[in-house]
Amino acid sequence: MLIFKVGAVAKHLGVHRNTVTNWINTGKLQASLTSAKRYTISKKKFIRFCEEKHISKTARELVILETETQTQNDIKIIEKGIKGNIQKDINLKKTSRLDDEELTQIPGTDKLMGSVMVVGGGIAGIQAALELADSGFYVYIVEKTAGLGGVMSQLDKTFPTNDCASCIILPKLVECDRHLNIELLTLSQVVKVQGSVGHFSIQVKKKPRYVDIDKCIACGICAQKCPINVKDEFNFGINKKKAVYIKYDQSVPLKYAIDPSACIYFTLGKCRACEKFCPTGAINFTQVEEMVTITVGAVILAPGFKPFDPSGYDFFGYRIKDVVTSLELERLLSISGPNKGKLLRPSDNTEPRKIAWLQCVGSRNQNNCGNSYCSNICCMSAVKQSMASLNHVTGQALDRTIFFTDLRSQGKESDKYFERAKQEKIRFVRAIPHTMEPGKDGTGARMRYMTEQGEVIVESFEMVVLSIGFEAPEDVLTLAGLFDIELDQHNFASTSCFEPITSSRKGVYVIGAFQSPKPISRSVIQAASAAASVATLLADQRGSLIKIKTYPDERDILEEKPSVGVFVCSCGVNIAGIVDVDQVVAYAAKLPYVTYVENNLFSCAVDAQESIIERIQEFGLNRIVIAACTPRTHEHMFQETLKSARLNGFMLEMANIRNQNSWVHQQDAKSATNKAKDQVRMAIAKVIYNYPLKQDRINVVKKALVVGGGVVGIDSALTLASLGIETILIERSNTLGGNALNLETSFKGENVRSMLEDLINKVSLNKKITVYRKTTLESVSGSVGNFKGFLNIAGEIEHIDFGAAIMATGGKEAVPEEYLYGQEPRVVTQLEFDKKVLFHPDEVNKVQCIVFIQCVGSREPQRPYCSRICCIHSVKAAIKLKHINPDIKVYILYREIRTYGEWEEHYSEARNLGVIFIRYETIRKPKVRKEDGFLRIEVFDPIARRPVRITADYLALATGVIARDNQHIAEFFKFNVSSDGFFNGAHPKLKPVDLSVAGLFLAGICNYPKPLDESIEEARAAAFRVSALLLRKEIKSEAIKCFVTDNCDGCALCVDVCPFNALSIIKTDGQKGLYNVKVVADPALCQGCGLCAATCPNDGIMVHGFTLKQLMAQVCAAVNTGQI
Amino acid sequence: MTEIDINNSSVEENVIRVAPVELGIGSKNKLKDFARFMLPKEGNLNFCFNCGACSSGCPASGLAGMDPRKFVRMVCLGMDEEIMANDWVWMCTTCNRCVHVCPMKVDIPQLVSIIRGQWPKEKKPKSIVEACERSLKTDTCSTSGISVEDWKFIVEDVVDDVRQTQPGFEKLNVPMDEKFARLFLTQDSTMPLTDPLEMAPLWKILHLADADWTYGSQGWASENFGYFLADDDTWEKIVRKKTDVIEQLGCKVLVNTECGHDFFAAKQGLEKFKISHSFEVKSIIEYYADWIREGRLKVNSDWNLDLKIKFTIQDPCQLVRKSYGDFIAEELRFVVKETVGEENFIDMYPNRSNNYCCGGGGGAILSDFKEERLAYGKIKLAQILETQATYCITPCNNCHSQILDLSHYYNARFKTIHLWTILCLSMGILGENERKYLGDDLAMVGLK
């Protein structure tokens, strides 16, 4: 196999590069394009082609020689399972323009492809891409804009942790960008879909960027020179950008693009300023639209959502300057936004002192916009924004009010968040103002509203935020048409409760807001869940199309004297505009051990990498200092450069003379230059003591344990088995099925019993799954990849080994303590009511009136969380009662109706059927009495402002869900249990199904109460995470880990501070009957945080890469100017 | 609008000790069952989830201790007796501002109408019941009971006066029962009795525009209180009478003069009672705008170049929100801007389809609750005052009467005028005795 670049071949054959491209495009030269923009062809075919073209043997051999060498040094394409005709291997075919012949060509093979297309580069899409690419599948991300990130990249913070959104998503974006097995197609759209599951042939239209991605270094000079200002869509037009732009400062790929509709070269034929000034010649006005055909085994659709546009509605007052949408507010709050994180209202650019949020704008509305669903996240988003906004104004005086109907904080930790907001004096007003009116002098807005108490108030605010809902994006109709998938009435993708991310087309999965409006955490779970489905579908093809990067053997430098190469980056004018780079270079050259110094215009550019490799070889350098920007984004890249030059990647230090210097000292160039010298000196001092590090390999037991035999446990086990992992499923009771045994139908109406029977049947027949009933886990030791456990199987102890485990211990219905429960047989819990009445139409026909009370014992100090499912459960029960007998009177007494997302439709349906909903406050709870053989429930109706007394046959109490006694499991695995008794994931947004201990995962109700569809998503997501871990031959650990030195005296101070339980004490026999105590570190658990090293009084434990010697050298260099 | 101190909320219910409403087994809600049956499937009261947007935007909120949300709620809870004992249904103008914003499209005005219909006749507001009776007694359909003969006489009398006193209108013709005239014009029927000279400006406009129009000697009265009274019988009879007259004359368009409720009653009535007809129903504002565009009405705002007198307009709910939508509001603005100058026009806020009802609409001007009607109008008054305009143009008779009342009652200094008045003024054809509603600043403008 030859791998070549068009230019190289053209040079040797003595033709223009376009000629070679033409040969390829017309099929004369049967080469196929790789994702690295290179072509591959078999040697035989190439020779035959050269003979046909009468190309001289010398030229031919030159090409073969060069391209074969390159093959060795370059990316190695593993071709497992693909044999035979080369033409069939092509999974990415390039044509210059739309070519009908190309379109009709479907690969003539039945073989499944080990590649996946993800449509949409938002959080859901990139998460799915990363999950799959990390576990052996080649992924194409098709994104319609110029950069990845979606709406999440526009957010300031995320709830309920107030984490910075950028800090969460940016590392993922960078990872996508540099992932060898992810290919980004930006400015691209799917235009044609052929084939079927296993081998979809998808045509993608790539709009020209007019900027060569390989050449662009994002220096920004083009935009500086561009004379055209256009609205910055990323900031919702609050500010301007140029016709040549990057989507946002941290955009991935960090490459400029030209907007041809704004660029005056395209509109008027003149200018080309960007081209003239571009230092790397990246501007290319001749780019044309391209059509590429990509063949993949499965597709994940994650096109996200369109924010509701309030501009067409007079009453929302969106024309008023200081009335903004919630997304606009995110940009106003964002540190990377138009005001650099200072909250200024649009009318006069002053800080608002009084802000109102208006909920349900474009949601729960079937009159004005037809969005009869709840958008799920806006309540929490408003709470978040109201809390966060305080940090974006000066001082503490910020009056914040949220106008709402039902505050929906049904997520994990969300009600606490809501309570915290109330404590922060954020005012929650249960009212919806009719119309926003302009405020005085063109600033602020005024509104008139009626409180729940019936009082009409006119109030002015300095700024009003419209909490806008989600809509399906406009282009989903096209997308759905192309992929032939079904949409629901609101154009979200149709799915079932049991297969929540499976579209109506086989091999096409739907995730994120496109499936239904949802928060980030659930999108991330759905991404992993979709990855599970894809990996199951294409299990045989795992690893078939991926690329593995190989490096030449490392040079042994242990005997060498330190020889440092210093590369100082000018970063265009970013650094050189402030810091005198030449001075820094001259200074560095005089420092000890420095063999070579160079000033790069852009150290990160491709040519600079090649130059660094050459210099390392030429001068025999063994340590490298890069004085440029932040290691967070660039260290990995430079490490790879070192590896390509046969150096260990850890022989590198970076001095951040941009972010930490030129950017912050713009007023004082002289001091900045001096500081840069200090930084370079410190880096050199440290790098002298760097030594090669190795990444340990951990062998894993390819067996998983699932704790809990409910739907989640069973589904996890089945998913694991279908992914090829042997699984032990343990259940404490004698029957599988858990809480689902109590359900008749899912919220979407599917039959739960038949689903459950099917699942239980499958799990008992599956040879890869061993089911233990009446079994509990007694104890556990070991760590990721190698856990050992003891099972108690009905009294008998059995030892098991497993590499990873999923906690699926579920939860149970709480037992009420009020409302005559236990005293009166017709006061029952929800599940009891279902069993006693709802499932028996005869009984239903006997009764005349049913009352439900919601939040019984929930959302009160002793149990402060919302159980998420009870509102929908009661509403569904009410609907069923009304369907059986329309004359039955049903009352639901509630505090907030939390029929979030699509479940809102059930709430509407119940009301339409005549179910009466009465809101109560905890200070005035319903009173229940037994009188004349009936139940009498007294409650106050806030709207009629009258007490009401309901005479009823049954009272059903929605008591909520409580966790099982999980403490002991958590204790021997050493992970966290929340104050509510549920397990805590490692991170609510980033790692929702990972536990804080490596190798352990969680799913279903033991994480937090949730309905079936969400539980099943988590079951699959967790199973996938396990498979990604266990299906590797070995787990490579990070190199930056702690290690124990001879100085350790076993004082164990470090053991106490280690947050990852990576340290323990061992005793060994010593002299004279005494024994020695010493700390041992488990590298599998260590995360390299360094707390141990900082705590140790004795230099007894240190962290690789940050040893005392290295740090001391750095500190000494910092204080001793001019010395190392 | 005045700001209300939100901390001053002392509405802790006094009603808490009141006997509870009995629900559940044995309870009845006849009214609700009936209303549900009558209401459209989509905008059903059952859909209400008590968000309160309706009450936030309703000027009648608080009158008679009621507001739209509470009203719907009480019907839902089966509080039939209390609903039937509350006069609020007669204070509501069915202006539809609640439905405009309701997320569930609950048709509260229709519910109000349905419940009005359930009132026994003897308990309904007397003045409206009587007005209805009068209009059924005469072929003119006039609520003031004018006979055909009187009507003909008054018109002839006023025409004569104009011909003799106003130069240029010596040949002014007011067609009566003109067969096959294109436009059949209606006329507020109080005016011929109380204010006959006010009819002349419109005639002059029609004359200058060379309109092909006619009055009828019958069915011309621009009123239909059967609709307000939820007396479908009367409503239907009046619409049928008008239809018969127009069909007999062979007119193509029923042109509603500046009146909202009759426009709505006629248009809605034709549909509701499935009355077959071969004419369209249009507002005269549409014609004003067309005639100005076509150059048939040579309006000019130069008279206001130096005066800079400011005007605002009231968008009649029945005409804008309930019938045409924003289209007619734009036409209205076009006409006004052409006549007073764009820079002298100040819009109220909110406006067009989201405008506040003045409180007189739909026929409420005639109902017996004057005090409540004036309280209702406070928001409108504040809106007008906020524009600081000297004149409020009201292209609807009910709006005109109500806003005039408001300005007098609250001693506001602005003036309230009909659209035709300012049209004539801007064309220099407004007679000396047609300036009743103008202030001193315009008393002499355009007079030779």
mmCIF file with all atom_site columns, N, CA, C and O in Angstrom, chain A residues 980-996:
data_model
loop_
_atom_site.group_PDB
_atom_site.id
_atom_site.type_symbol
_atom_site.label_atom_id
_atom_site.label_alt_id
_atom_site.label_comp_id
_atom_site.label_asym_id
_atom_site.label_entity_id
_atom_site.label_seq_id
_atom_site.pdbx_PDB_ins_code
_atom_site.Cartn_x
_atom_site.Cartn_y
_atom_site.Cartn_z
_atom_site.occupancy
_atom_site.B_iso_or_equiv
_atom_site.pdbx_formal_charge
_atom_site.auth_seq_id
_atom_site.auth_comp_id
_atom_site.auth_asym_id
_atom_site.auth_atom_id
_atom_site.pdbx_PDB_model_num
ATOM 1  N N  . ASP A 1 980 ? -29.239 12.572 50.228 1.00 0.00 ? 980 ASP A N  1
ATOM 2  C CA . ASP A 1 980 ? -30.558 11.993 50.014 1.00 0.00 ? 980 ASP A CA 1
ATOM 3  C C  . ASP A 1 980 ? -30.507 10.467 49.958 1.00 0.00 ? 980 ASP A C  1
ATOM 4  O O  . ASP A 1 980 ? -31.540 9.816  49.782 1.00 0.00 ? 980 ASP A O  1
ATOM 5  N N  . GLY A 1 981 ? -29.307 9.912  50.042 1.00 0.00 ? 981 GLY A N  1
ATOM 6  C CA . GLY A 1 981 ? -29.177 8.457  50.036 1.00 0.00 ? 981 GLY A CA 1
ATOM 7  C C  . GLY A 1 981 ? -28.935 7.854  48.664 1.00 0.00 ? 981 GLY A C  1
ATOM 8  O O  . GLY A 1 981 ? -28.794 6.646  48.540 1.00 0.00 ? 981 GLY A O  1
ATOM 9  N N  . PHE A 1 982 ? -28.887 8.689  47.614 1.00 0.00 ? 982 PHE A N  1
ATOM 10 C CA . PHE A 1 982 ? -28.617 8.161  46.274 1.00 0.00 ? 982 PHE A CA 1
ATOM 11 C C  . PHE A 1 982 ? -27.117 8.209  46.003 1.00 0.00 ? 982 PHE A C  1
ATOM 12 O O  . PHE A 1 982 ? -26.385 8.974  46.627 1.00 0.00 ? 982 PHE A O  1
ATOM 13 N N  . PHE A 1 983 ? -26.673 7.374  45.066 1.00 0.00 ? 983 PHE A N  1
ATOM 14 C CA . PHE A 1 983 ? -25.252 7.395  44.713 1.00 0.00 ? 983 PHE A CA 1
ATOM 15 C C  . PHE A 1 983 ? -24.934 8.676  43.948 1.00 0.00 ? 983 PHE A C  1
ATOM 16 O O  . PHE A 1 983 ? -25.765 9.176  43.191 1.00 0.00 ? 983 PHE A O  1
ATOM 17 N N  . ASN A 1 984 ? -23.708 9.134  44.125 1.00 0.00 ? 984 ASN A N  1
ATOM 18 C CA . ASN A 1 984 ? -23.303 10.331 43.394 1.00 0.00 ? 984 ASN A CA 1
ATOM 19 C C  . ASN A 1 984 ? -22.393 9.981  42.237 1.00 0.00 ? 984 ASN A C  1
ATOM 20 O O  . ASN A 1 984 ? -21.395 9.294  42.419 1.00 0.00 ? 984 ASN A O  1
ATOM 21 N N  . GLY A 1 985 ? -22.721 10.452 41.065 1.00 0.00 ? 985 GLY A N  1
ATOM 22 C CA . GLY A 1 985 ? -21.860 10.249 39.906 1.00 0.00 ? 985 GLY A CA 1
ATOM 23 C C  . GLY A 1 985 ? -20.596 11.082 40.062 1.00 0.00 ? 985 GLY A C  1
ATOM 24 O O  . GLY A 1 985 ? -20.500 11.963 40.914 1.00 0.00 ? 985 GLY A O  1
ATOM 25 N N  . ALA A 1 986 ? -19.608 10.780 39.183 1.00 0.00 ? 986 ALA A N  1
ATOM 26 C CA . ALA A 1 986 ? -18.324 11.467 39.284 1.00 0.00 ? 986 ALA A CA 1
ATOM 27 C C  . ALA A 1 986 ? -18.486 12.955 38.943 1.00 0.00 ? 986 ALA A C  1
ATOM 28 O O  . ALA A 1 986 ? -17.823 13.807 39.515 1.00 0.00 ? 986 ALA A O  1
ATOM 29 N N  . HIS A 1 987 ? -19.354 13.259 38.002 1.00 0.00 ? 987 HIS A N  1
ATOM 30 C CA . HIS A 1 987 ? -19.650 14.652 37.659 1.00 0.00 ? 987 HIS A CA 1
ATOM 31 C C  . HIS A 1 987 ? -21.035 14.697 37.030 1.00 0.00 ? 987 HIS A C  1
ATOM 32 O O  . HIS A 1 987 ? -21.314 13.937 36.117 1.00 0.00 ? 987 HIS A O  1
ATOM 33 N N  . PRO A 1 988 ? -21.905 15.602 37.526 1.00 0.00 ? 988 PRO A N  1
ATOM 34 C CA . PRO A 1 988 ? -23.293 15.570 37.049 1.00 0.00 ? 988 PRO A CA 1
ATOM 35 C C  . PRO A 1 988 ? -23.444 15.828 35.553 1.00 0.00 ? 988 PRO A C  1
ATOM 36 O O  . PRO A 1 988 ? -24.409 15.361 34.956 1.00 0.00 ? 988 PRO A O  1
ATOM 37 N N  . LYS A 1 989 ? -22.506 16.559 34.959 1.00 0.00 ? 989 LYS A N  1
ATOM 38 C CA . LYS A 1 989 ? -22.660 16.824 33.524 1.00 0.00 ? 989 LYS A CA 1
ATOM 39 C C  . LYS A 1 989 ? -21.722 15.969 32.683 1.00 0.00 ? 989 LYS A C  1
ATOM 40 O O  . LYS A 1 989 ? -22.108 15.419 31.665 1.00 0.00 ? 989 LYS A O  1
ATOM 41 N N  . LEU A 1 990 ? -20.460 15.920 33.124 1.00 0.00 ? 990 LEU A N  1
ATOM 42 C CA . LEU A 1 990 ? -19.444 15.262 32.313 1.00 0.00 ? 990 LEU A CA 1
ATOM 43 C C  . LEU A 1 990 ? -19.509 13.749 32.398 1.00 0.00 ? 990 LEU A C  1
ATOM 44 O O  . LEU A 1 990 ? -19.373 13.051 31.412 1.00 0.00 ? 990 LEU A O  1
ATOM 45 N N  . LYS A 1 991 ? -19.680 13.263 33.629 1.00 0.00 ? 991 LYS A N  1
ATOM 46 C CA . LYS A 1 991 ? -19.624 11.815 33.836 1.00 0.00 ? 991 LYS A CA 1
ATOM 47 C C  . LYS A 1 991 ? -20.808 11.382 34.666 1.00 0.00 ? 991 LYS A C  1
ATOM 48 O O  . LYS A 1 991 ? -20.666 10.947 35.809 1.00 0.00 ? 991 LYS A O  1
ATOM 49 N N  . PRO A 1 992 ? -22.018 11.491 34.116 1.00 0.00 ? 992 PRO A N  1
ATOM 50 C CA . PRO A 1 992 ? -23.204 11.210 34.912 1.00 0.00 ? 992 PRO A CA 1
ATOM 51 C C  . PRO A 1 992 ? -23.371 9.746  35.305 1.00 0.00 ? 992 PRO A C  1
ATOM 52 O O  . PRO A 1 992 ? -24.054 9.462  36.281 1.00 0.00 ? 992 PRO A O  1
ATOM 53 N N  . VAL A 1 993 ? -22.798 8.805  34.565 1.00 0.00 ? 993 VAL A N  1
ATOM 54 C CA . VAL A 1 993 ? -22.975 7.402  34.968 1.00 0.00 ? 993 VAL A CA 1
ATOM 55 C C  . VAL A 1 993 ? -21.687 6.784  35.507 1.00 0.00 ? 993 VAL A C  1
ATOM 56 O O  . VAL A 1 993 ? -21.639 5.598  35.801 1.00 0.00 ? 993 VAL A O  1
ATOM 57 N N  . ASP A 1 994 ? -20.619 7.574  35.631 1.00 0.00 ? 994 ASP A N  1
ATOM 58 C CA . ASP A 1 994 ? -19.391 7.091  36.245 1.00 0.00 ? 994 ASP A CA 1
ATOM 59 C C  . ASP A 1 994 ? -19.452 7.387  37.736 1.00 0.00 ? 994 ASP A C  1
ATOM 60 O O  . ASP A 1 994 ? -19.884 8.463  38.130 1.00 0.00 ? 994 ASP A O  1
ATOM 61 N N  . LEU A 1 995 ? -19.007 6.445  38.532 1.00 0.00 ? 995 LEU A N  1
ATOM 62 C CA . LEU A 1 995 ? -18.859 6.750  39.954 1.00 0.00 ? 995 LEU A CA 1
ATOM 63 C C  . LEU A 1 995 ? -17.470 7.328  40.171 1.00 0.00 ? 995 LEU A C  1
ATOM 64 O O  . LEU A 1 995 ? -16.615 7.280  39.279 1.00 0.00 ? 995 LEU A O  1
ATOM 65 N N  . SER A 1 996 ? -17.242 7.874  41.362 1.00 0.00 ? 996 SER A N  1
ATOM 66 C CA . SER A 1 996 ? -15.955 8.542  41.580 1.00 0.00 ? 996 SER A CA 1
ATOM 67 C C  . SER A 1 996 ? -14.786 7.555  41.647 1.00 0.00 ? 996 SER A C  1
ATOM 68 O O  . SER A 1 996 ? -13.649 7.952  41.565 1.00 0.00 ? 996 SER A O  1
#
